[in-house]
Each structure stands twice: as C-alpha cells, then as structure tokens.
PDB file of C-alpha atoms in Angstrom:
ATOM      1  CA  MET A  26     -29.737  -1.195  -2.929  1.00 25.00           C
ATOM      2  CA  PRO A  27     -28.152   0.785  -0.104  1.00 29.00           C
ATOM      3  CA  GLU A  28     -28.365   4.452  -1.029  1.00 31.00           C
ATOM      4  CA  ALA A  29     -29.053   7.039  -3.673  1.00 27.00           C
ATOM      5  CA  SER A  30     -25.523   8.464  -3.485  1.00 31.00           C
ATOM      6  CA  GLU A  31     -24.232   5.424  -5.373  1.00 33.00           C
ATOM      7  CA  THR A  32     -25.961   6.281  -8.640  1.00 26.00           C
ATOM      8  CA  ALA A  33     -22.803   7.589 -10.309  1.00 29.00           C
ATOM      9  CA  THR A  34     -20.997   4.235 -10.198  1.00 30.00           C
ATOM     10  CA  ARG A  35     -21.575   0.614  -9.504  1.00 31.00           C
ATOM     11  CA  SER A  36     -21.888   0.105  -5.787  1.00 36.00           C
ATOM     12  CA  ASP A  37     -19.048  -0.861  -3.462  1.00 45.00           C
ATOM     13  CA  ALA A  38     -19.855  -4.545  -3.232  1.00 41.00           C
ATOM     14  CA  GLY A  39     -16.234  -4.991  -2.395  1.00 39.00           C
ATOM     15  CA  PRO A  40     -12.897  -4.925  -4.150  1.00 38.00           C
ATOM     16  CA  ASP A  41     -11.271  -7.267  -6.601  1.00 35.00           C
ATOM     17  CA  ARG A  42     -13.881  -8.940  -8.714  1.00 34.00           C
ATOM     18  CA  THR A  43     -11.251 -11.353  -9.854  1.00 34.00           C
ATOM     19  CA  ARG A  44      -7.968 -12.090  -8.246  1.00 43.00           C
ATOM     20  CA  ASN A  45      -6.152  -9.471 -10.345  1.00 41.00           C
ATOM     21  CA  ARG A  46      -8.901  -7.031 -11.227  1.00 43.00           C
ATOM     22  CA  ALA A  47      -9.447  -3.586  -9.827  1.00 40.00           C
ATOM     23  CA  VAL A  48     -10.844  -3.457  -6.342  1.00 45.00           C
ATOM     24  CA  LEU A  49     -14.210  -2.121  -5.261  1.00 43.00           C
ATOM     25  CA  GLY A  50     -16.356  -3.392  -8.058  1.00 41.00           C
ATOM     26  CA  VAL A  51     -15.051  -1.378 -10.973  1.00 32.00           C
ATOM     27  CA  GLY A  52     -13.853  -4.370 -13.002  1.00 31.00           C
ATOM     28  CA  ARG A  53     -11.648  -3.239 -15.879  1.00 31.00           C
ATOM     29  CA  VAL A  54     -13.117   0.265 -16.042  1.00 29.00           C
ATOM     30  CA  ALA A  55     -10.435   2.754 -15.043  1.00 31.00           C
ATOM     31  CA  ILE A  56     -12.417   4.458 -12.307  1.00 37.00           C
ATOM     32  CA  LEU A  57      -9.675   3.744  -9.799  1.00 40.00           C
ATOM     33  CA  VAL A  58      -5.976   3.607 -10.510  1.00 40.00           C
ATOM     34  CA  VAL A  59      -2.938   2.642  -8.493  1.00 41.00           C
ATOM     35  CA  ALA A  60      -1.537   5.709  -6.815  1.00 39.00           C
ATOM     36  CA  VAL A  61       1.169   4.438  -4.516  1.00 37.00           C
ATOM     37  CA  VAL A  62       2.035   1.237  -2.753  1.00 36.00           C
ATOM     38  CA  VAL A  63       3.067   2.407   0.674  1.00 33.00           C
ATOM     39  CA  GLY A  64       6.490   1.131   1.736  1.00 30.00           C
ATOM     40  CA  PHE A  65       6.973  -0.889   4.876  1.00 26.00           C
ATOM     41  CA  VAL A  66       7.741   1.102   7.977  1.00 25.00           C
ATOM     42  CA  GLY A  67      11.464   1.108   8.569  1.00 24.00           C
ATOM     43  CA  CYS A  68      12.265  -0.710   5.325  1.00 22.00           C
ATOM     44  CA  GLY A  69      14.961   0.884   3.190  1.00 26.00           C
ATOM     45  CA  GLY A  70      13.770   1.434  -0.357  1.00 28.00           C
ATOM     46  CA  GLY A  71      10.069   1.135   0.445  1.00 29.00           C
ATOM     47  CA  GLY A  72       7.686  -1.581  -0.710  1.00 30.00           C
ATOM     48  CA  GLY A  73       9.757  -2.449  -3.771  1.00 32.00           C
ATOM     49  CA  GLY A  74      11.998  -4.643  -1.640  1.00 32.00           C
ATOM     50  CA  GLY A  75      15.443  -3.176  -1.891  1.00 33.00           C
ATOM     51  CA  GLY A  76      17.389  -0.426  -0.169  1.00 35.00           C
ATOM     52  CA  GLY A  77      21.156  -0.081  -0.239  1.00 36.00           C
ATOM     53  CA  GLY A  78      23.362  -3.117   0.087  1.00 40.00           C
ATOM     54  CA  GLY A  79      24.213  -2.354   3.706  1.00 42.00           C
ATOM     55  CA  ALA A  80      20.563  -2.106   4.677  1.00 37.00           C
ATOM     56  CA  ALA A  81      19.763  -5.362   2.894  1.00 38.00           C
ATOM     57  CA  LYS A  82      22.609  -7.105   4.719  1.00 41.00           C
ATOM     58  CA  ALA A  83      21.359  -5.755   8.042  1.00 39.00           C
ATOM     59  CA  ASN A  84      17.881  -7.079   7.305  1.00 41.00           C
ATOM     60  CA  ARG A  85      19.261 -10.528   6.538  1.00 45.00           C
ATOM     61  CA  GLN A  86      21.348 -10.556   9.694  1.00 46.00           C
ATOM     62  CA  LYS A  87      18.599  -9.322  11.982  1.00 64.00           C
ATOM     63  CA  THR A  88      15.369 -10.956  10.899  1.00 71.00           C
ATOM     64  CA  PRO A  89      12.613  -9.753  13.216  1.00 81.00           C
ATOM     65  CA  THR A  90      10.579 -12.293  15.115  1.00 80.00           C
ATOM     66  CA  ALA A  91       7.143 -12.100  16.686  1.00 71.00           C
ATOM     67  CA  THR A  92       8.645 -12.528  20.153  1.00 73.00           C
ATOM     68  CA  SER A  93      11.037  -9.598  19.653  1.00 85.00           C
ATOM     69  CA  LEU A  94       8.403  -7.115  18.473  1.00 92.00           C
ATOM     70  CA  PRO A  95       7.298  -4.173  20.619  1.00 94.00           C
ATOM     71  CA  ALA A  96       3.767  -4.316  21.987  1.00 95.00           C
ATOM     72  CA  GLY A  97       1.158  -3.593  19.324  1.00 96.00           C
ATOM     73  CA  TYR A  98       3.436  -4.445  16.379  1.00 97.00           C
ATOM     74  CA  THR A  99       2.919  -7.166  13.781  1.00 98.00           C
ATOM     75  CA  LEU A 100       5.032  -8.572  10.970  1.00 98.00           C
ATOM     76  CA  ALA A 101       4.373  -8.160   7.264  1.00 98.00           C
ATOM     77  CA  ALA A 102       5.913 -10.591   4.773  1.00 98.00           C
ATOM     78  CA  GLN A 103       6.753  -9.374   1.271  1.00 98.00           C
ATOM     79  CA  ALA A 104       7.754 -11.880  -1.407  1.00 98.00           C
ATOM     80  CA  LYS A 105      11.324 -11.447  -2.615  1.00 98.00           C
ATOM     81  CA  GLY A 106      11.335 -13.262  -5.941  1.00 97.00           C
ATOM     82  CA  PRO A 107       9.144 -13.243  -9.048  1.00 98.00           C
ATOM     83  CA  GLU A 108       7.038 -16.103  -7.637  1.00 98.00           C
ATOM     84  CA  LEU A 109       6.152 -17.328  -4.180  1.00 98.00           C
ATOM     85  CA  GLY A 110       5.235 -20.895  -3.319  1.00 98.00           C
ATOM     86  CA  ILE A 111       2.500 -21.303  -0.721  1.00 98.00           C
ATOM     87  CA  TYR A 112       2.288 -24.628   1.079  1.00 98.00           C
ATOM     88  CA  ASP A 113      -0.607 -26.218   2.947  1.00 98.00           C
ATOM     89  CA  ASN A 114       1.770 -27.223   5.751  1.00 97.00           C
ATOM     90  CA  PRO A 115       5.526 -27.383   6.342  1.00 98.00           C
ATOM     91  CA  SER A 116       5.666 -31.117   5.607  1.00 97.00           C
ATOM     92  CA  ALA A 117       4.071 -30.762   2.158  1.00 98.00           C
ATOM     93  CA  PRO A 118       6.465 -31.899  -0.605  1.00 97.00           C
ATOM     94  CA  ALA A 119       5.387 -29.143  -2.992  1.00 98.00           C
ATOM     95  CA  PRO A 120       3.513 -25.846  -2.821  1.00 98.00           C
ATOM     96  CA  ALA A 121      -0.265 -25.987  -3.088  1.00 98.00           C
ATOM     97  CA  LYS A 122      -0.054 -22.944  -5.349  1.00 98.00           C
ATOM     98  CA  THR A 123       2.414 -20.404  -6.647  1.00 98.00           C
ATOM     99  CA  VAL A 124       1.550 -16.724  -6.830  1.00 98.00           C
ATOM    100  CA  PRO A 125       3.249 -14.109  -9.033  1.00 97.00           C
ATOM    101  CA  ASN A 126       5.172 -11.244  -7.496  1.00 98.00           C
ATOM    102  CA  PRO A 127       4.162  -8.564  -8.197  1.00 97.00           C
ATOM    103  CA  TRP A 128       0.547  -9.155  -9.160  1.00 95.00           C
ATOM    104  CA  LEU A 129      -1.116  -6.884 -11.692  1.00 90.00           C
ATOM    105  CA  LEU A 130      -4.108  -4.725 -10.934  1.00 84.00           C
ATOM    106  CA  ASN A 131      -6.578  -5.057 -13.834  1.00 74.00           C
ATOM    107  CA  ASP A 132      -3.977  -7.301 -15.491  1.00 81.00           C
ATOM    108  CA  GLU A 133      -2.267  -4.066 -16.574  1.00 85.00           C
ATOM    109  CA  PRO A 134       1.557  -4.193 -16.729  1.00 91.00           C
ATOM    110  CA  ASP A 135       1.973  -0.684 -15.316  1.00 89.00           C
ATOM    111  CA  LYS A 136      -0.066  -1.465 -12.180  1.00 89.00           C
ATOM    112  CA  LYS A 137       2.241  -3.766 -10.276  1.00 94.00           C
ATOM    113  CA  ILE A 138       1.394  -4.604  -6.658  1.00 96.00           C
ATOM    114  CA  PRO A 139       3.880  -6.488  -4.463  1.00 97.00           C
ATOM    115  CA  GLN A 140       2.709  -9.708  -2.849  1.00 98.00           C
ATOM    116  CA  VAL A 141       2.430  -8.804   0.815  1.00 98.00           C
ATOM    117  CA  PHE A 142       0.923 -10.890   3.610  1.00 98.00           C
ATOM    118  CA  LEU A 143       0.238 -10.621   7.325  1.00 98.00           C
ATOM    119  CA  VAL A 144       2.367 -13.023   9.370  1.00 98.00           C
ATOM    120  CA  GLU A 145       0.406 -15.298  11.680  1.00 97.00           C
ATOM    121  CA  GLU A 146       3.161 -17.582  12.957  1.00 96.00           C
ATOM    122  CA  GLN A 147       6.914 -18.177  12.740  1.00 96.00           C
ATOM    123  CA  ARG A 148       8.750 -21.432  13.254  1.00 96.00           C
ATOM    124  CA  PRO A 149      12.444 -21.777  14.090  1.00 95.00           C
ATOM    125  CA  ASP A 150      12.924 -24.246  11.219  1.00 96.00           C
ATOM    126  CA  GLY A 151      12.455 -21.550   8.571  1.00 97.00           C
ATOM    127  CA  TRP A 152       8.715 -21.610   7.955  1.00 98.00           C
ATOM    128  CA  VAL A 153       6.267 -18.708   8.222  1.00 98.00           C
ATOM    129  CA  ARG A 154       2.490 -19.002   8.289  1.00 98.00           C
ATOM    130  CA  VAL A 155       0.733 -16.098   6.579  1.00 98.00           C
ATOM    131  CA  LEU A 156      -2.844 -14.924   6.207  1.00 98.00           C
ATOM    132  CA  LEU A 157      -4.049 -15.240   2.623  1.00 98.00           C
ATOM    133  CA  ALA A 158      -6.446 -13.195   0.499  1.00 96.00           C
ATOM    134  CA  ASP A 159      -8.373 -16.376  -0.358  1.00 95.00           C
ATOM    135  CA  ARG A 160     -11.784 -17.813   0.338  1.00 95.00           C
ATOM    136  CA  PRO A 161     -12.836 -18.817   2.881  1.00 96.00           C
ATOM    137  CA  ASN A 162     -11.988 -15.794   5.000  1.00 97.00           C
ATOM    138  CA  GLY A 163      -9.206 -16.568   7.427  1.00 97.00           C
ATOM    139  CA  SER A 164      -7.376 -18.963   5.093  1.00 98.00           C
ATOM    140  CA  THR A 165      -3.660 -19.308   5.806  1.00 98.00           C
ATOM    141  CA  GLY A 166      -0.660 -20.889   4.129  1.00 98.00           C
ATOM    142  CA  TRP A 167       3.011 -21.562   4.802  1.00 98.00           C
ATOM    143  CA  VAL A 168       5.986 -19.969   3.028  1.00 98.00           C
ATOM    144  CA  HIS A 169       9.731 -20.381   3.348  1.00 98.00           C
ATOM    145  CA  ALA A 170      11.134 -17.598   5.511  1.00 98.00           C
ATOM    146  CA  SER A 171      13.988 -17.236   3.016  1.00 98.00           C
ATOM    147  CA  ASP A 172      11.458 -16.341   0.290  1.00 98.00           C
ATOM    148  CA  VAL A 173      10.016 -13.310   2.079  1.00 98.00           C
ATOM    149  CA  GLN A 174      11.203 -10.122   3.705  1.00 98.00           C
ATOM    150  CA  LEU A 175       9.770  -9.671   7.191  1.00 97.00           C
ATOM    151  CA  THR A 176       9.162  -6.124   8.358  1.00 97.00           C
ATOM    152  CA  PRO A 177       7.731  -4.848  11.647  1.00 97.00           C
ATOM    153  CA  ASN A 178       4.578  -2.756  11.327  1.00 98.00           C
ATOM    154  CA  PRO A 179       3.289  -0.575  14.188  1.00 98.00           C
ATOM    155  CA  TYR A 180      -0.119   0.095  12.625  1.00 98.00           C
ATOM    156  CA  ARG A 181      -3.388  -1.805  12.899  1.00 98.00           C
ATOM    157  CA  LEU A 182      -7.065  -1.031  12.361  1.00 98.00           C
ATOM    158  CA  GLN A 183     -10.083  -2.210  14.305  1.00 98.00           C
ATOM    159  CA  VAL A 184     -13.645  -1.836  13.028  1.00 98.00           C
ATOM    160  CA  ARG A 185     -16.427  -2.309  15.573  1.00 98.00           C
ATOM    161  CA  LEU A 186     -19.562  -3.078  13.598  1.00 98.00           C
ATOM    162  CA  SER A 187     -22.009  -2.597  16.462  1.00 98.00           C
ATOM    163  CA  ASP A 188     -20.676   0.923  17.080  1.00 98.00           C
ATOM    164  CA  HIS A 189     -19.979   1.835  13.446  1.00 98.00           C
ATOM    165  CA  LYS A 190     -16.507   2.906  14.578  1.00 98.00           C
ATOM    166  CA  ILE A 191     -12.990   2.516  13.260  1.00 98.00           C
ATOM    167  CA  THR A 192      -9.936   2.871  15.469  1.00 98.00           C
ATOM    168  CA  VAL A 193      -6.407   3.232  14.139  1.00 98.00           C
ATOM    169  CA  PHE A 194      -3.575   2.141  16.409  1.00 98.00           C
ATOM    170  CA  GLN A 195       0.119   2.919  16.289  1.00 98.00           C
ATOM    171  CA  GLY A 196       1.762   0.497  18.659  1.00 97.00           C
ATOM    172  CA  THR A 197      -0.509   0.419  21.693  1.00 97.00           C
ATOM    173  CA  ASN A 198      -1.742   3.986  21.179  1.00 98.00           C
ATOM    174  CA  SER A 199      -5.016   4.907  19.513  1.00 98.00           C
ATOM    175  CA  ILE A 200      -4.279   7.688  17.020  1.00 97.00           C
ATOM    176  CA  TYR A 201      -7.726   8.028  15.432  1.00 98.00           C
ATOM    177  CA  GLU A 202     -11.295   6.965  16.083  1.00 98.00           C
ATOM    178  CA  GLY A 203     -14.241   7.872  13.898  1.00 98.00           C
ATOM    179  CA  GLN A 204     -17.551   6.791  12.453  1.00 98.00           C
ATOM    180  CA  VAL A 205     -17.821   4.503   9.459  1.00 98.00           C
ATOM    181  CA  ALA A 206     -20.535   3.182   7.205  1.00 98.00           C
ATOM    182  CA  ILE A 207     -20.711  -0.618   7.050  1.00 98.00           C
ATOM    183  CA  GLY A 208     -22.607  -3.308   5.182  1.00 97.00           C
ATOM    184  CA  ALA A 209     -26.385  -3.307   5.087  1.00 97.00           C
ATOM    185  CA  SER A 210     -28.262  -6.154   6.772  1.00 97.00           C
ATOM    186  CA  ASP A 211     -28.495  -8.200   3.566  1.00 96.00           C
ATOM    187  CA  THR A 212     -24.865  -7.533   2.548  1.00 96.00           C
ATOM    188  CA  PRO A 213     -23.059  -7.360   5.897  1.00 97.00           C
ATOM    189  CA  THR A 214     -19.411  -6.563   6.448  1.00 98.00           C
ATOM    190  CA  PRO A 215     -17.796  -9.887   7.450  1.00 98.00           C
ATOM    191  CA  PRO A 216     -16.187 -10.016  10.912  1.00 98.00           C
ATOM    192  CA  GLY A 217     -12.697 -11.465  11.035  1.00 98.00           C
ATOM    193  CA  LYS A 218      -8.991 -10.720  10.839  1.00 98.00           C
ATOM    194  CA  TYR A 219      -7.718  -9.362   7.518  1.00 98.00           C
ATOM    195  CA  TYR A 220      -4.957  -7.161   6.110  1.00 98.00           C
ATOM    196  CA  THR A 221      -4.482  -4.336   3.622  1.00 98.00           C
ATOM    197  CA  ARG A 222      -3.550  -5.750   0.207  1.00 96.00           C
ATOM    198  CA  VAL A 223      -3.544  -2.813  -2.206  1.00 95.00           C
ATOM    199  CA  LEU A 224      -3.824   0.982  -2.047  1.00 96.00           C
ATOM    200  CA  ILE A 225      -5.663   2.827  -4.789  1.00 94.00           C
ATOM    201  CA  GLN A 226      -6.258   6.512  -5.476  1.00 94.00           C
ATOM    202  CA  ALA A 227      -9.408   7.657  -7.243  1.00 90.00           C
ATOM    203  CA  PRO A 228      -8.805  10.143 -10.077  1.00 89.00           C
ATOM    204  CA  ASP A 229     -12.136  11.675  -9.082  1.00 91.00           C
ATOM    205  CA  PRO A 230     -12.284  11.963  -5.265  1.00 93.00           C
ATOM    206  CA  ASN A 231     -15.999  12.799  -5.381  1.00 92.00           C
ATOM    207  CA  THR A 232     -17.252   9.298  -6.152  1.00 91.00           C
ATOM    208  CA  VAL A 233     -18.606   6.830  -3.609  1.00 91.00           C
ATOM    209  CA  TYR A 234     -15.008   5.661  -3.002  1.00 91.00           C
ATOM    210  CA  GLY A 235     -13.691   9.034  -1.905  1.00 97.00           C
ATOM    211  CA  PRO A 236     -10.020   9.906  -2.496  1.00 97.00           C
ATOM    212  CA  PHE A 237      -8.398   6.583  -1.503  1.00 97.00           C
ATOM    213  CA  ALA A 238      -9.276   2.942  -1.050  1.00 95.00           C
ATOM    214  CA  TYR A 239      -7.498   0.051   0.619  1.00 97.00           C
ATOM    215  CA  GLY A 240      -8.428  -3.340  -0.779  1.00 94.00           C
ATOM    216  CA  LEU A 241      -8.470  -5.963   1.967  1.00 97.00           C
ATOM    217  CA  SER A 242      -7.972  -9.713   2.062  1.00 97.00           C
ATOM    218  CA  ALA A 243     -11.627  -9.985   3.119  1.00 97.00           C
ATOM    219  CA  HIS A 244     -14.444 -11.452   1.012  1.00 95.00           C
ATOM    220  CA  SER A 245     -18.172 -10.912   1.232  1.00 96.00           C
ATOM    221  CA  GLU A 246     -19.817 -13.948   2.802  1.00 95.00           C
ATOM    222  CA  VAL A 247     -23.130 -13.404   0.998  1.00 95.00           C
ATOM    223  CA  LEU A 248     -21.963 -12.231  -2.439  1.00 91.00           C
ATOM    224  CA  ASN A 249     -19.900 -14.796  -4.312  1.00 84.00           C
ATOM    225  CA  GLU A 250     -19.631 -12.670  -7.427  1.00 78.00           C
ATOM    226  CA  TYR A 251     -20.023  -9.041  -8.306  1.00 67.00           C
ATOM    227  CA  ASN A 252     -19.393  -7.287 -11.615  1.00 66.00           C
ATOM    228  CA  GLY A 253     -17.849 -10.384 -13.146  1.00 66.00           C
ATOM    229  CA  GLY A 254     -15.509 -11.392 -10.355  1.00 65.00           C
ATOM    230  CA  ASP A 255     -15.074 -12.244  -6.702  1.00 77.00           C
ATOM    231  CA  ALA A 256     -16.672  -9.854  -4.194  1.00 88.00           C
ATOM    232  CA  GLU A 257     -14.045  -8.590  -1.787  1.00 87.00           C
ATOM    233  CA  VAL A 258     -14.185  -5.910   0.880  1.00 95.00           C
ATOM    234  CA  GLY A 259     -12.308  -2.618   1.166  1.00 95.00           C
ATOM    235  CA  VAL A 260     -11.852   0.397   3.418  1.00 98.00           C
ATOM    236  CA  HIS A 261     -12.367   3.640   1.512  1.00 97.00           C
ATOM    237  CA  GLY A 262     -13.591   7.196   1.654  1.00 98.00           C
ATOM    238  CA  ASN A 263     -17.070   8.450   0.763  1.00 97.00           C
ATOM    239  CA  ASN A 264     -18.970  11.049  -1.204  1.00 96.00           C
ATOM    240  CA  ASP A 265     -21.732  11.491   1.355  1.00 96.00           C
ATOM    241  CA  THR A 266     -20.810  12.040   5.006  1.00 96.00           C
ATOM    242  CA  SER A 267     -24.424  11.511   6.042  1.00 97.00           C
ATOM    243  CA  VAL A 268     -23.996   7.742   5.618  1.00 97.00           C
ATOM    244  CA  LEU A 269     -21.235   7.519   8.223  1.00 98.00           C
ATOM    245  CA  GLY A 270     -22.568   5.707  11.259  1.00 98.00           C
ATOM    246  CA  LYS A 271     -25.078   3.742   9.172  1.00 98.00           C
ATOM    247  CA  SER A 272     -25.357   0.241   7.696  1.00 98.00           C
ATOM    248  CA  VAL A 273     -25.786   1.017   4.005  1.00 97.00           C
ATOM    249  CA  THR A 274     -22.968  -0.529   1.932  1.00 95.00           C
ATOM    250  CA  HIS A 275     -22.531  -3.817   0.106  1.00 92.00           C
ATOM    251  CA  GLY A 276     -19.890  -4.859   2.636  1.00 96.00           C
ATOM    252  CA  CYS A 277     -17.164  -2.241   2.304  1.00 95.00           C
ATOM    253  CA  ILE A 278     -16.232   0.163   5.084  1.00 98.00           C
ATOM    254  CA  ARG A 279     -16.492   3.877   4.330  1.00 98.00           C
ATOM    255  CA  MET A 280     -14.680   6.401   6.493  1.00 98.00           C
ATOM    256  CA  ASP A 281     -13.818  10.097   6.671  1.00 98.00           C
ATOM    257  CA  ASN A 282     -12.051  11.348   3.531  1.00 98.00           C
ATOM    258  CA  ASP A 283      -9.443  13.446   5.339  1.00 97.00           C
ATOM    259  CA  GLU A 284      -8.519  10.571   7.615  1.00 98.00           C
ATOM    260  CA  ILE A 285      -8.111   7.952   4.888  1.00 98.00           C
ATOM    261  CA  THR A 286      -5.964  10.468   3.010  1.00 97.00           C
ATOM    262  CA  LYS A 287      -3.708  10.656   6.070  1.00 97.00           C
ATOM    263  CA  LEU A 288      -3.633   6.872   6.331  1.00 97.00           C
ATOM    264  CA  SER A 289      -2.654   6.564   2.674  1.00 97.00           C
ATOM    265  CA  LYS A 290       0.632   8.302   3.474  1.00 96.00           C
ATOM    266  CA  VAL A 291       1.688   6.030   6.331  1.00 96.00           C
ATOM    267  CA  LEU A 292      -0.249   2.765   6.362  1.00 97.00           C
ATOM    268  CA  PRO A 293       1.758  -0.089   4.781  1.00 97.00           C
ATOM    269  CA  LEU A 294       0.377  -3.051   2.932  1.00 97.00           C
ATOM    270  CA  GLY A 295       0.087  -6.029   5.250  1.00 98.00           C
ATOM    271  CA  THR A 296      -1.479  -3.922   8.011  1.00 98.00           C
ATOM    272  CA  PRO A 297      -3.924  -5.936  10.166  1.00 98.00           C
ATOM    273  CA  VAL A 298      -7.590  -4.996   9.961  1.00 98.00           C
ATOM    274  CA  GLU A 299      -9.711  -6.590  12.686  1.00 98.00           C
ATOM    275  CA  ILE A 300     -13.461  -6.445  12.095  1.00 98.00           C
ATOM    276  CA  VAL A 301     -15.454  -7.311  15.220  1.00 98.00           C
ATOM    277  CA  SER A 302     -19.180  -7.584  15.799  1.00 96.00           C
TER     278      SER A 302
END
C-alpha cells in the first residue's frame, strides 16, 4: 500500500471503523487515546456544555443565527441532553434516529465525546439542519433548536487536493497554509464539506498519526470497511515529512506536526473542513 513508513501500525485508512470505535484504523487497540475535546470558542465552560448560570442565561437569550454571524464564521450545534433526536425533515412525526450524548470512543466509559454538528440551516420555527457523520457523505438531518447549543466558530479548514495544500482560516483571514499528504489514486481523499468530530492525542507522537488527529465526518468512498468497521477520514500529523505534498495515504490528510499541535489547542469540534478537487 502507500508507503514504507506505515509498517509500525495499520495504515490510516481513515478514522472510526465503527460508529463508536477509535478513529484512524486502530480499532480497539489503544494506540490513540482521547486527549482533550476542545471547547467551543466563546462558550463558557468549554465543550462540556455548561458555564455559570449567568452565561447560560445569556446564551439562551441571545441565540446566534447564521445571518448575524461575522464574515467567515459558522455555527456549531452541541447536543444538550443525554440523547438527541434527528429527523429526516421538520414535518416528520418522530425522529429517524436518536444518538447518545456523549458518544464513547472505543465504547470506553472514560472516553466521552460530545455530540457536535456543523449547522447547515436555521429556520425561524425552531428547527436546525445539521451535517451528519453518516454515509453517504453530505448527509444532513434536522434537530430541534431547543435541543442543541449553538456557538459561533471563526475557524475553518480548506484542503485543495490538486495542490496538496491545507489552509486554515480564522474569520476571513488565512492564518496557515502548508503541504499535506492525501489519498493515493486507488484510495482517494473524498471531496466534500465535512466537520471535525473528535480530537485525539497519540501517546507516541512518532507513529504515522503524529501527535494529534482530528476525526472528521467524512467517509472513504472506495473503502466500505477497514479493520472491522467503517472507513472514515481524518486530519492528522505524520512520522515522515517526505510524504507531504504527495498522494500516498488511504484517504486521510497528513499535515505538519507542529501546526496540528497548534490547531489542537484552538480548533473546536464542529469546525468545517472543505475538501476540494
């Protein structure tokens, strides 16, 4: 497969072999562990969903809307309760599915990840359409606005496959651009609009995943399964800088280790990741 540098571990065919397993192809093996779930920008109390009572009241009174956001901002939606109903459309009498909040990485009780989504649309009647981490890529669903906390996010990532480049934006400003490795021709990185779903730190930063990995809502479009579960795509570091700028992975995006370490400190879950040809 892609490269000799992957001999130490199974290759990065993409994160989350099952809906609740570890990202990046490691299955239940504890190669990667949850390090920190980055809190939403400007959200009191971080990603856990609760600051002081005054801050919570302010959030309820001043729910942000897409039309009120500064240029370059998006909205992330974090589930408030222990479950979140997702509807096919606002007229549906019952949710098409219910997802737990938080969900468990590797089904391990100490690795709790909040259910966070990228907001695609808001309606004045109390419905919000969100991007889902489901197949097919680009799937969306509707949730009650009262069931989620909406938080503005100034960050977004764009990956240009033809240039092997990633650009990180804060608002309308580009704050980083660098080379990345992308999927090989037979396991390409899928173009589309996705979002960051989980942040993981590697106990050994010298593996193919580098020091940190963001699992995305993206799925490989040529690999249905890998290592016993669904093949999803991530953005992570590397253990071989010579591959940056090349098409060598199983679909994941590898970037500079120092830069993804910086991103791990500021980039919230629910951040848009646009992959373009």
